Amino acid sequence: MGATAGLVLVLNSGSSSIKFQLVDPVAGPALLSGLVEQIGEPDSAIADHAAGLRLIHRQLSDSGIDLAAVRAVGHRVVHGGDLFYAPTLITDEVVAEVARLAELAPLHNPANVIGIEVARTDFPDVPHVAVFDTGFFHSLPAAAASYAIDHDVASRYGIRRYGFHGTSHEYVAGEVAAVLVRDLGELNTIVLHLGNGASASAVRGGVAVETSMGLTPLEGLVMGTRSGDIDPGVLFHLNRTAGLGVDKLDELLNRRSGLKGLCGVNDFRELLEQRAAGGASGEAAALAYDVYIHRLRKYVGAYLAVLGHVDAIAFTAGVGENAPEVREDALAGLDGLGITVDRERNRAGRGARIISADGSRTTVLVVPTNEELAIARAAWQFV
Ligand code: ADP
């Protein structure tokens, strides 16, 4: 394995899964990664997160990697509320606070807590570090973070824009500066993180000033199964006319909306295939695609205005990195605003790269995200 200073185990614990990567925070690439799924589900051999982590432990041992080289564990934690934004050394008090923040992220924080507790038992002698998905957006100015609702209600219940995918947005903004060989502090960048979940951010000099996700990851762009922006009045209307209660509405907007709601599939590759096949389902897929692109363009336009001057627009995550038609269509016809994607560059190449034309005032890039590496580097600070 060569002379490494040490490794970081990065864990992303969901309610029924644990994703892991073993990362050399100095060299970069992951040495090993994997996923344990169906934790606690009926008929599953993995009863709970403790069993899941034992399995990961075994995979790590079987790979021949010396576990003594694991010098820190980095945990992705979804919601840091107003309390946590910087990477935080995990103590009993921190665990208790993350658990308390479950009020804001009922699906995610409890699973994060379980993962942390199990891993602390399993790796008792190394620092465990929480890296918050909301952290990067702590800097949002009040004008961007505040919802225009009753001030007392908002402050009593912690209602504000928190933003998510922060680790990815921060990492990608940093990579943009590296690719352009520019100082991060002098760059204005729009980051478009387009995965199953999708979010946009406006970053001024390395500091986030606007983002599309809100109190929860439901707001903003069209996603695989989530609606993104919607008139809140739709909820009242459905409640009154269709009798849908809060749980049904939650399920409708989070699981049966977005691309899936519009055309039946949430996987972008399947959507493209369905659209190409034509027929009635092809038409539905074409509409889903158009809605997706339209929303994306709206956000790009909004963030151009928020930033005033934009040096770079970066596409990342599964769709952003792999679907050239999305990049092309989202920015088509914006030459007048100084944004010109080069057709050939957009369709060729791999890794972090520039895809705009030479004369384009704003540089357009594809930047593969790497949240695990960012978490590993953050955890490494505590070694
Ligand atoms: P997650 O939010 O789960 O991390 P990813 O960033 O992995 O998601 O993105 C998953 C999405 O990327 C899926 O919709 C998938 O279809 C899409 N995707 C992956 N590869 C391609 C591709 N070659 N073309 C179009 N979409 C792709």
Short mmCIF file of C-alpha atoms and ligand atoms in Angstrom, two decimals:
data_model
loop_
_atom_site.label_atom_id
_atom_site.label_comp_id
_atom_site.label_asym_id
_atom_site.label_seq_id
_atom_site.Cartn_x
_atom_site.Cartn_y
_atom_site.Cartn_z
CA MET A 1 0.00 0.00 0.00
CA GLY A 2 3.01 2.31 0.16
CA ALA A 3 3.83 4.77 2.87
CA THR A 4 0.54 6.21 3.97
CA ALA A 5 0.14 8.42 6.98
CA GLY A 6 -3.09 6.66 7.82
CA LEU A 7 -6.60 6.04 6.59
CA VAL A 8 -10.04 7.40 7.35
CA LEU A 9 -13.13 5.25 7.37
CA VAL A 10 -16.03 7.31 6.02
CA LEU A 11 -19.52 6.17 6.97
CA ASN A 12 -22.86 7.30 5.63
CA SER A 13 -25.57 5.61 7.68
CA GLY A 14 -29.10 5.59 6.40
CA SER A 15 -32.15 4.05 8.00
CA SER A 16 -31.60 0.68 6.31
CA SER A 17 -28.14 0.99 4.80
CA ILE A 18 -24.55 1.92 5.59
CA LYS A 19 -22.29 3.17 2.81
CA PHE A 20 -18.60 3.09 3.56
CA GLN A 21 -15.32 4.12 2.01
CA LEU A 22 -11.82 3.67 3.23
CA VAL A 23 -9.95 6.76 2.14
CA ASP A 24 -6.35 7.89 2.17
CA PRO A 25 -7.01 11.57 2.91
CA VAL A 26 -3.62 12.63 1.60
CA ALA A 27 -3.35 10.56 -1.58
CA GLY A 28 -7.03 10.86 -2.49
CA PRO A 29 -8.62 7.83 -4.09
CA ALA A 30 -10.67 5.39 -2.04
CA LEU A 31 -8.95 2.09 -1.27
CA LEU A 32 -12.17 0.27 -0.70
CA SER A 33 -15.83 1.12 -0.75
CA GLY A 34 -19.07 -0.69 -0.30
CA LEU A 35 -22.62 -0.72 0.83
CA VAL A 36 -24.53 -2.83 3.31
CA GLU A 37 -28.22 -2.75 2.53
CA GLN A 38 -31.55 -4.00 3.86
CA ILE A 39 -30.52 -3.55 7.46
CA GLY A 40 -33.38 -4.50 9.75
CA GLU A 41 -35.74 -5.33 6.90
CA PRO A 42 -37.90 -8.45 6.98
CA ASP A 43 -36.06 -11.55 5.68
CA SER A 44 -32.74 -9.71 5.86
CA ALA A 45 -29.75 -11.49 7.37
CA ILE A 46 -28.56 -8.16 8.80
CA ALA A 47 -30.61 -7.54 11.91
CA ASP A 48 -29.37 -4.08 12.82
CA HIS A 49 -26.69 -1.46 12.26
CA ALA A 50 -24.33 -3.24 14.66
CA ALA A 51 -24.53 -6.35 12.48
CA GLY A 52 -24.09 -4.16 9.40
CA LEU A 53 -20.94 -2.61 10.77
CA ARG A 54 -19.57 -6.04 11.75
CA LEU A 55 -20.02 -7.00 8.12
CA ILE A 56 -18.12 -3.91 7.00
CA HIS A 57 -15.43 -4.69 9.54
CA ARG A 58 -15.10 -8.16 8.04
CA GLN A 59 -14.93 -6.79 4.48
CA LEU A 60 -12.16 -4.44 5.58
CA SER A 61 -10.24 -7.28 7.26
CA ASP A 62 -10.74 -9.63 4.31
CA SER A 63 -9.33 -7.00 1.96
CA GLY A 64 -5.97 -7.39 3.70
CA ILE A 65 -5.90 -3.78 4.85
CA ASP A 66 -4.38 -3.36 8.28
CA LEU A 67 -7.21 -1.88 10.37
CA ALA A 68 -4.66 -0.31 12.65
CA ALA A 69 -4.11 2.12 9.79
CA VAL A 70 -7.61 3.53 10.34
CA ARG A 71 -6.79 6.68 12.27
CA ALA A 72 -10.19 8.37 12.20
CA VAL A 73 -13.82 7.75 11.32
CA GLY A 74 -15.73 10.43 9.43
CA HIS A 75 -19.52 10.42 9.63
CA ARG A 76 -21.84 12.12 7.19
CA VAL A 77 -24.56 13.73 9.27
CA VAL A 78 -27.49 15.26 7.46
CA HIS A 79 -28.76 18.03 9.73
CA GLY A 80 -26.65 20.24 11.94
CA GLY A 81 -29.43 22.77 12.55
CA ASP A 82 -28.15 26.10 13.88
CA LEU A 83 -25.78 24.26 16.18
CA PHE A 84 -23.19 22.55 14.04
CA TYR A 85 -21.57 23.64 10.83
CA ALA A 86 -17.85 22.99 11.03
CA PRO A 87 -16.66 19.38 11.14
CA THR A 88 -17.11 18.40 14.78
CA LEU A 89 -15.29 15.93 17.02
CA ILE A 90 -17.96 13.57 18.26
CA THR A 91 -18.54 13.34 22.01
CA ASP A 92 -21.53 12.01 23.97
CA GLU A 93 -22.91 15.56 24.04
CA VAL A 94 -22.59 15.91 20.27
CA VAL A 95 -24.41 12.62 19.75
CA ALA A 96 -27.21 13.82 22.03
CA GLU A 97 -27.53 17.09 20.10
CA VAL A 98 -27.55 15.34 16.72
CA ALA A 99 -30.30 13.09 18.05
CA ARG A 100 -32.24 16.15 19.22
CA LEU A 101 -31.96 17.65 15.73
CA ALA A 102 -33.96 14.67 14.45
CA GLU A 103 -36.92 17.01 14.80
CA LEU A 104 -35.62 18.76 11.66
CA ALA A 105 -34.56 15.58 9.81
CA PRO A 106 -36.71 12.72 11.08
CA LEU A 107 -35.62 10.31 8.34
CA HIS A 108 -31.91 10.95 8.51
CA ASN A 109 -30.51 12.10 11.84
CA PRO A 110 -31.75 9.08 13.87
CA ALA A 111 -30.02 6.75 11.39
CA ASN A 112 -26.85 8.87 11.55
CA VAL A 113 -26.90 8.61 15.34
CA ILE A 114 -27.21 4.82 15.27
CA GLY A 115 -24.31 4.59 12.83
CA ILE A 116 -22.17 6.84 15.02
CA GLU A 117 -22.93 4.91 18.19
CA VAL A 118 -22.17 1.54 16.64
CA ALA A 119 -18.97 2.78 15.03
CA ARG A 120 -17.74 4.39 18.24
CA THR A 121 -18.05 1.01 19.96
CA ASP A 122 -16.32 -0.71 17.06
CA PHE A 123 -13.48 1.82 16.67
CA PRO A 124 -13.11 3.11 20.23
CA ASP A 125 -9.57 4.44 20.02
CA VAL A 126 -9.73 6.91 17.12
CA PRO A 127 -11.43 10.28 16.73
CA HIS A 128 -14.91 10.20 15.22
CA VAL A 129 -15.83 13.33 13.33
CA ALA A 130 -19.25 14.51 12.17
CA VAL A 131 -19.43 16.39 8.88
CA PHE A 132 -22.76 18.09 8.33
CA ASP A 133 -24.63 18.22 5.05
CA THR A 134 -26.03 21.59 6.08
CA GLY A 135 -22.67 23.00 7.24
CA PHE A 136 -21.54 24.83 4.11
CA PHE A 137 -24.80 26.78 3.99
CA HIS A 138 -24.51 28.17 7.48
CA SER A 139 -23.10 31.27 5.82
CA LEU A 140 -26.26 32.08 3.84
CA PRO A 141 -27.18 35.73 4.31
CA ALA A 142 -30.40 36.30 6.24
CA ALA A 143 -32.13 37.48 3.08
CA ALA A 144 -31.54 34.07 1.48
CA ALA A 145 -32.04 31.95 4.61
CA SER A 146 -35.30 33.50 5.80
CA TYR A 147 -38.74 32.41 4.72
CA ALA A 148 -41.31 35.20 4.56
CA ILE A 149 -43.57 33.81 7.27
CA ASP A 150 -44.52 34.91 10.78
CA HIS A 151 -41.24 35.71 12.45
CA ASP A 152 -42.17 34.27 15.86
CA VAL A 153 -43.35 31.00 14.38
CA ALA A 154 -40.18 30.73 12.32
CA SER A 155 -37.85 31.39 15.22
CA ARG A 156 -39.72 29.17 17.67
CA TYR A 157 -39.64 26.18 15.32
CA GLY A 158 -36.30 26.74 13.60
CA ILE A 159 -37.93 27.37 10.23
CA ARG A 160 -35.27 28.65 7.81
CA ARG A 161 -33.33 27.59 4.76
CA TYR A 162 -30.59 25.21 5.89
CA GLY A 163 -29.56 23.69 2.55
CA PHE A 164 -28.14 20.21 1.97
CA HIS A 165 -25.43 18.48 -0.12
CA GLY A 166 -23.13 21.11 1.41
CA THR A 167 -20.08 18.85 1.43
CA SER A 168 -20.46 18.32 -2.30
CA HIS A 169 -21.08 21.98 -3.15
CA GLU A 170 -18.05 23.07 -1.11
CA TYR A 171 -15.82 20.37 -2.59
CA VAL A 172 -16.87 21.16 -6.16
CA ALA A 173 -16.41 24.91 -5.71
CA GLY A 174 -12.88 24.15 -4.49
CA GLU A 175 -12.18 21.88 -7.44
CA VAL A 176 -13.37 24.56 -9.85
CA ALA A 177 -10.72 26.91 -8.45
CA ALA A 178 -8.11 24.14 -8.80
CA VAL A 179 -9.03 23.42 -12.42
CA LEU A 180 -9.03 27.11 -13.33
CA VAL A 181 -5.86 27.70 -11.30
CA ARG A 182 -7.58 30.63 -9.63
CA ASP A 183 -7.91 31.71 -6.03
CA LEU A 184 -11.20 30.38 -4.59
CA GLY A 185 -11.64 33.73 -2.85
CA GLU A 186 -11.97 35.57 -6.14
CA LEU A 187 -14.38 33.20 -7.92
CA ASN A 188 -18.15 33.36 -8.23
CA THR A 189 -19.51 29.92 -9.01
CA ILE A 190 -22.86 28.24 -9.55
CA VAL A 191 -22.73 24.57 -8.55
CA LEU A 192 -25.40 22.23 -9.91
CA HIS A 193 -25.45 18.96 -7.96
CA LEU A 194 -27.72 16.69 -10.00
CA GLY A 195 -28.05 13.21 -8.51
CA ASN A 196 -31.11 11.40 -7.22
CA GLY A 197 -31.47 14.39 -4.99
CA ALA A 198 -30.59 17.63 -6.75
CA SER A 199 -29.62 21.08 -5.57
CA ALA A 200 -28.08 24.28 -6.87
CA SER A 201 -25.91 26.75 -5.02
CA ALA A 202 -24.41 30.18 -5.59
CA VAL A 203 -20.92 30.50 -4.11
CA ARG A 204 -19.18 33.86 -3.81
CA GLY A 205 -15.49 33.66 -3.08
CA GLY A 206 -15.81 30.20 -1.53
CA VAL A 207 -18.75 31.25 0.64
CA ALA A 208 -22.27 29.96 -0.07
CA VAL A 209 -24.75 32.81 -0.55
CA GLU A 210 -27.79 30.92 -1.88
CA THR A 211 -28.99 27.35 -2.32
CA SER A 212 -32.11 25.64 -3.57
CA MET A 213 -32.86 23.16 -0.79
CA GLY A 214 -34.55 24.57 2.26
CA LEU A 215 -35.69 23.46 5.70
CA THR A 216 -35.66 19.98 4.21
CA PRO A 217 -34.17 18.51 1.02
CA LEU A 218 -37.57 18.80 -0.67
CA GLU A 219 -37.32 22.34 -2.03
CA GLY A 220 -35.82 23.50 -5.29
CA LEU A 221 -34.93 21.48 -8.37
CA VAL A 222 -36.94 18.59 -9.80
CA MET A 223 -35.45 15.37 -8.36
CA GLY A 224 -35.80 11.62 -8.86
CA THR A 225 -38.84 11.26 -6.62
CA ARG A 226 -39.16 14.71 -5.00
CA SER A 227 -41.18 17.56 -6.42
CA GLY A 228 -38.83 20.41 -5.62
CA ASP A 229 -40.58 23.81 -5.66
CA ILE A 230 -44.33 23.69 -5.49
CA ASP A 231 -47.03 26.14 -4.45
CA PRO A 232 -47.70 25.31 -0.77
CA GLY A 233 -51.33 25.98 -1.64
CA VAL A 234 -51.35 22.64 -3.48
CA LEU A 235 -51.07 20.92 -0.09
CA PHE A 236 -54.04 22.78 1.39
CA HIS A 237 -56.02 22.08 -1.74
CA LEU A 238 -55.25 18.34 -1.69
CA ASN A 239 -56.00 18.20 1.99
CA ARG A 240 -59.39 19.83 1.54
CA THR A 241 -60.48 18.22 -1.69
CA ALA A 242 -58.79 14.80 -1.65
CA GLY A 243 -58.65 14.36 2.12
CA LEU A 244 -54.91 13.67 2.09
CA GLY A 245 -53.38 13.98 5.55
CA VAL A 246 -49.89 15.12 6.39
CA ASP A 247 -48.23 11.70 6.05
CA LYS A 248 -49.84 11.04 2.67
CA LEU A 249 -48.79 14.48 1.42
CA ASP A 250 -45.27 13.90 2.70
CA GLU A 251 -45.16 10.61 0.84
CA LEU A 252 -46.62 12.16 -2.32
CA LEU A 253 -44.06 14.97 -2.52
CA ASN A 254 -41.02 13.00 -1.35
CA ARG A 255 -41.55 9.62 -2.98
CA ARG A 256 -44.10 9.85 -5.77
CA SER A 257 -43.21 13.16 -7.37
CA GLY A 258 -40.32 14.55 -9.38
CA LEU A 259 -39.33 12.53 -12.44
CA LYS A 260 -41.06 9.46 -11.07
CA GLY A 261 -44.31 11.33 -10.58
CA LEU A 262 -44.18 12.80 -14.06
CA CYS A 263 -43.22 9.71 -16.05
CA GLY A 264 -43.02 6.68 -13.76
CA VAL A 265 -39.23 6.33 -13.52
CA ASN A 266 -36.81 8.17 -11.26
CA ASP A 267 -33.58 6.86 -12.76
CA PHE A 268 -32.36 9.38 -15.32
CA ARG A 269 -30.93 6.75 -17.67
CA GLU A 270 -34.29 4.99 -17.79
CA LEU A 271 -35.99 8.31 -18.42
CA LEU A 272 -33.76 8.95 -21.43
CA GLU A 273 -34.41 5.45 -22.79
CA GLN A 274 -38.14 5.81 -22.28
CA ARG A 275 -38.12 9.17 -24.04
CA ALA A 276 -36.19 7.73 -27.00
CA ALA A 277 -38.63 4.80 -27.29
CA GLY A 278 -41.51 7.18 -27.95
CA GLY A 279 -45.20 6.38 -27.59
CA ALA A 280 -47.34 7.54 -24.69
CA SER A 281 -44.73 6.76 -22.05
CA GLY A 282 -42.12 8.41 -24.25
CA GLU A 283 -44.21 11.57 -24.24
CA ALA A 284 -44.48 11.47 -20.47
CA ALA A 285 -40.71 11.07 -20.24
CA ALA A 286 -40.22 13.97 -22.65
CA LEU A 287 -42.40 16.19 -20.46
CA ALA A 288 -40.51 15.07 -17.34
CA TYR A 289 -37.25 15.96 -19.06
CA ASP A 290 -38.56 19.35 -20.13
CA VAL A 291 -39.83 20.19 -16.64
CA TYR A 292 -36.47 19.14 -15.19
CA ILE A 293 -34.52 21.32 -17.62
CA HIS A 294 -36.87 24.28 -17.29
CA ARG A 295 -36.48 24.30 -13.51
CA LEU A 296 -32.73 24.04 -13.82
CA ARG A 297 -32.59 27.01 -16.21
CA LYS A 298 -34.74 29.06 -13.86
CA TYR A 299 -32.28 28.48 -11.04
CA VAL A 300 -29.27 29.25 -13.21
CA GLY A 301 -30.92 32.52 -14.21
CA ALA A 302 -31.79 33.36 -10.62
CA TYR A 303 -28.27 32.67 -9.40
CA LEU A 304 -26.74 34.72 -12.21
CA ALA A 305 -28.73 37.62 -10.80
CA VAL A 306 -27.85 36.77 -7.18
CA LEU A 307 -24.13 36.72 -7.98
CA GLY A 308 -24.15 39.51 -10.56
CA HIS A 309 -21.03 38.17 -12.19
CA VAL A 310 -20.43 34.44 -12.62
CA ASP A 311 -16.99 33.02 -13.37
CA ALA A 312 -17.97 29.37 -13.46
CA ILE A 313 -20.90 26.99 -13.64
CA ALA A 314 -20.09 23.44 -12.51
CA PHE A 315 -22.16 20.31 -13.09
CA THR A 316 -21.72 17.40 -10.69
CA ALA A 317 -23.22 14.10 -9.36
CA GLY A 318 -24.75 11.23 -11.35
CA VAL A 319 -26.78 13.23 -13.87
CA GLY A 320 -24.57 16.31 -13.89
CA GLU A 321 -21.43 14.27 -14.58
CA ASN A 322 -22.90 11.79 -17.05
CA ALA A 323 -25.72 13.37 -19.05
CA PRO A 324 -24.28 15.78 -21.65
CA GLU A 325 -27.74 16.57 -23.04
CA VAL A 326 -28.79 17.95 -19.66
CA ARG A 327 -25.77 20.26 -19.53
CA GLU A 328 -26.33 21.39 -23.09
CA ASP A 329 -30.08 21.95 -22.79
CA ALA A 330 -29.90 23.67 -19.39
CA LEU A 331 -27.53 26.32 -20.78
CA ALA A 332 -28.68 26.48 -24.41
CA GLY A 333 -29.23 29.94 -25.86
CA LEU A 334 -27.44 31.82 -23.09
CA ASP A 335 -24.64 33.11 -25.32
CA GLY A 336 -25.98 36.63 -24.82
CA LEU A 337 -25.30 36.19 -21.10
CA GLY A 338 -21.74 35.04 -21.79
CA ILE A 339 -22.40 31.31 -21.42
CA THR A 340 -21.54 29.06 -24.37
CA VAL A 341 -21.17 25.29 -24.02
CA ASP A 342 -18.91 23.70 -26.63
CA ARG A 343 -20.78 20.79 -28.14
CA GLU A 344 -17.75 18.57 -28.73
CA ARG A 345 -16.08 19.26 -25.40
CA ASN A 346 -19.37 18.60 -23.64
CA ARG A 347 -19.65 15.17 -25.21
CA ALA A 348 -16.06 14.07 -24.75
CA GLY A 349 -13.60 13.63 -21.93
CA ARG A 350 -13.66 12.38 -18.40
CA GLY A 351 -12.97 13.72 -14.95
CA ALA A 352 -12.88 17.40 -14.02
CA ARG A 353 -12.85 19.40 -17.25
CA ILE A 354 -13.93 22.54 -19.03
CA ILE A 355 -16.80 22.18 -21.50
CA SER A 356 -17.43 25.79 -22.48
CA ALA A 357 -16.22 27.39 -25.69
CA ASP A 358 -13.04 29.41 -25.60
CA GLY A 359 -14.90 32.70 -25.97
CA SER A 360 -17.40 31.94 -23.19
CA ARG A 361 -17.18 34.63 -20.48
CA THR A 362 -18.41 32.13 -17.90
CA THR A 363 -16.47 28.88 -17.82
CA VAL A 364 -18.67 25.78 -17.73
CA LEU A 365 -17.21 22.67 -16.13
CA VAL A 366 -17.94 19.09 -15.25
CA VAL A 367 -16.51 18.29 -11.83
CA PRO A 368 -16.93 14.81 -10.34
CA THR A 369 -17.98 15.21 -6.73
CA ASN A 370 -16.29 13.29 -3.95
CA GLU A 371 -18.09 13.80 -0.67
CA GLU A 372 -16.22 10.92 0.96
CA LEU A 373 -12.84 12.46 0.25
CA ALA A 374 -14.04 15.79 1.61
CA ILE A 375 -15.31 14.08 4.77
CA ALA A 376 -12.06 12.12 5.11
CA ARG A 377 -10.00 15.31 4.84
CA ALA A 378 -12.21 17.01 7.41
CA ALA A 379 -11.84 14.08 9.82
CA TRP A 380 -8.10 14.00 9.24
CA GLN A 381 -7.79 17.43 10.87
CA PHE A 382 -8.54 15.75 14.18
CA VAL A 383 -5.88 13.04 13.94
P1 ADP B 1 -27.25 9.86 -5.28
O1 ADP B 1 -28.04 11.10 -5.04
O2 ADP B 1 -28.00 8.61 -4.95
O3 ADP B 1 -25.82 9.89 -4.81
P2 ADP B 1 -26.05 9.90 -7.94
O4 ADP B 1 -25.26 11.14 -7.81
O5 ADP B 1 -25.34 8.60 -8.00
O6 ADP B 1 -27.21 9.81 -6.88
O7 ADP B 1 -26.96 10.05 -9.27
C1 ADP B 1 -27.86 9.08 -9.63
C2 ADP B 1 -28.55 9.51 -10.90
O8 ADP B 1 -27.56 9.68 -11.93
C3 ADP B 1 -29.55 8.50 -11.42
O9 ADP B 1 -30.73 9.15 -11.82
C4 ADP B 1 -28.84 7.92 -12.63
O10 ADP B 1 -29.72 7.49 -13.61
C5 ADP B 1 -28.06 9.11 -13.11
N1 ADP B 1 -27.01 8.69 -14.04
C6 ADP B 1 -25.94 7.93 -13.78
N2 ADP B 1 -25.25 7.68 -14.93
C7 ADP B 1 -25.91 8.31 -15.92
C8 ADP B 1 -25.71 8.45 -17.34
N3 ADP B 1 -24.69 7.86 -17.95
N4 ADP B 1 -26.60 9.18 -18.03
C9 ADP B 1 -27.65 9.76 -17.42
N5 ADP B 1 -27.88 9.66 -16.11
C10 ADP B 1 -27.04 8.95 -15.36
#
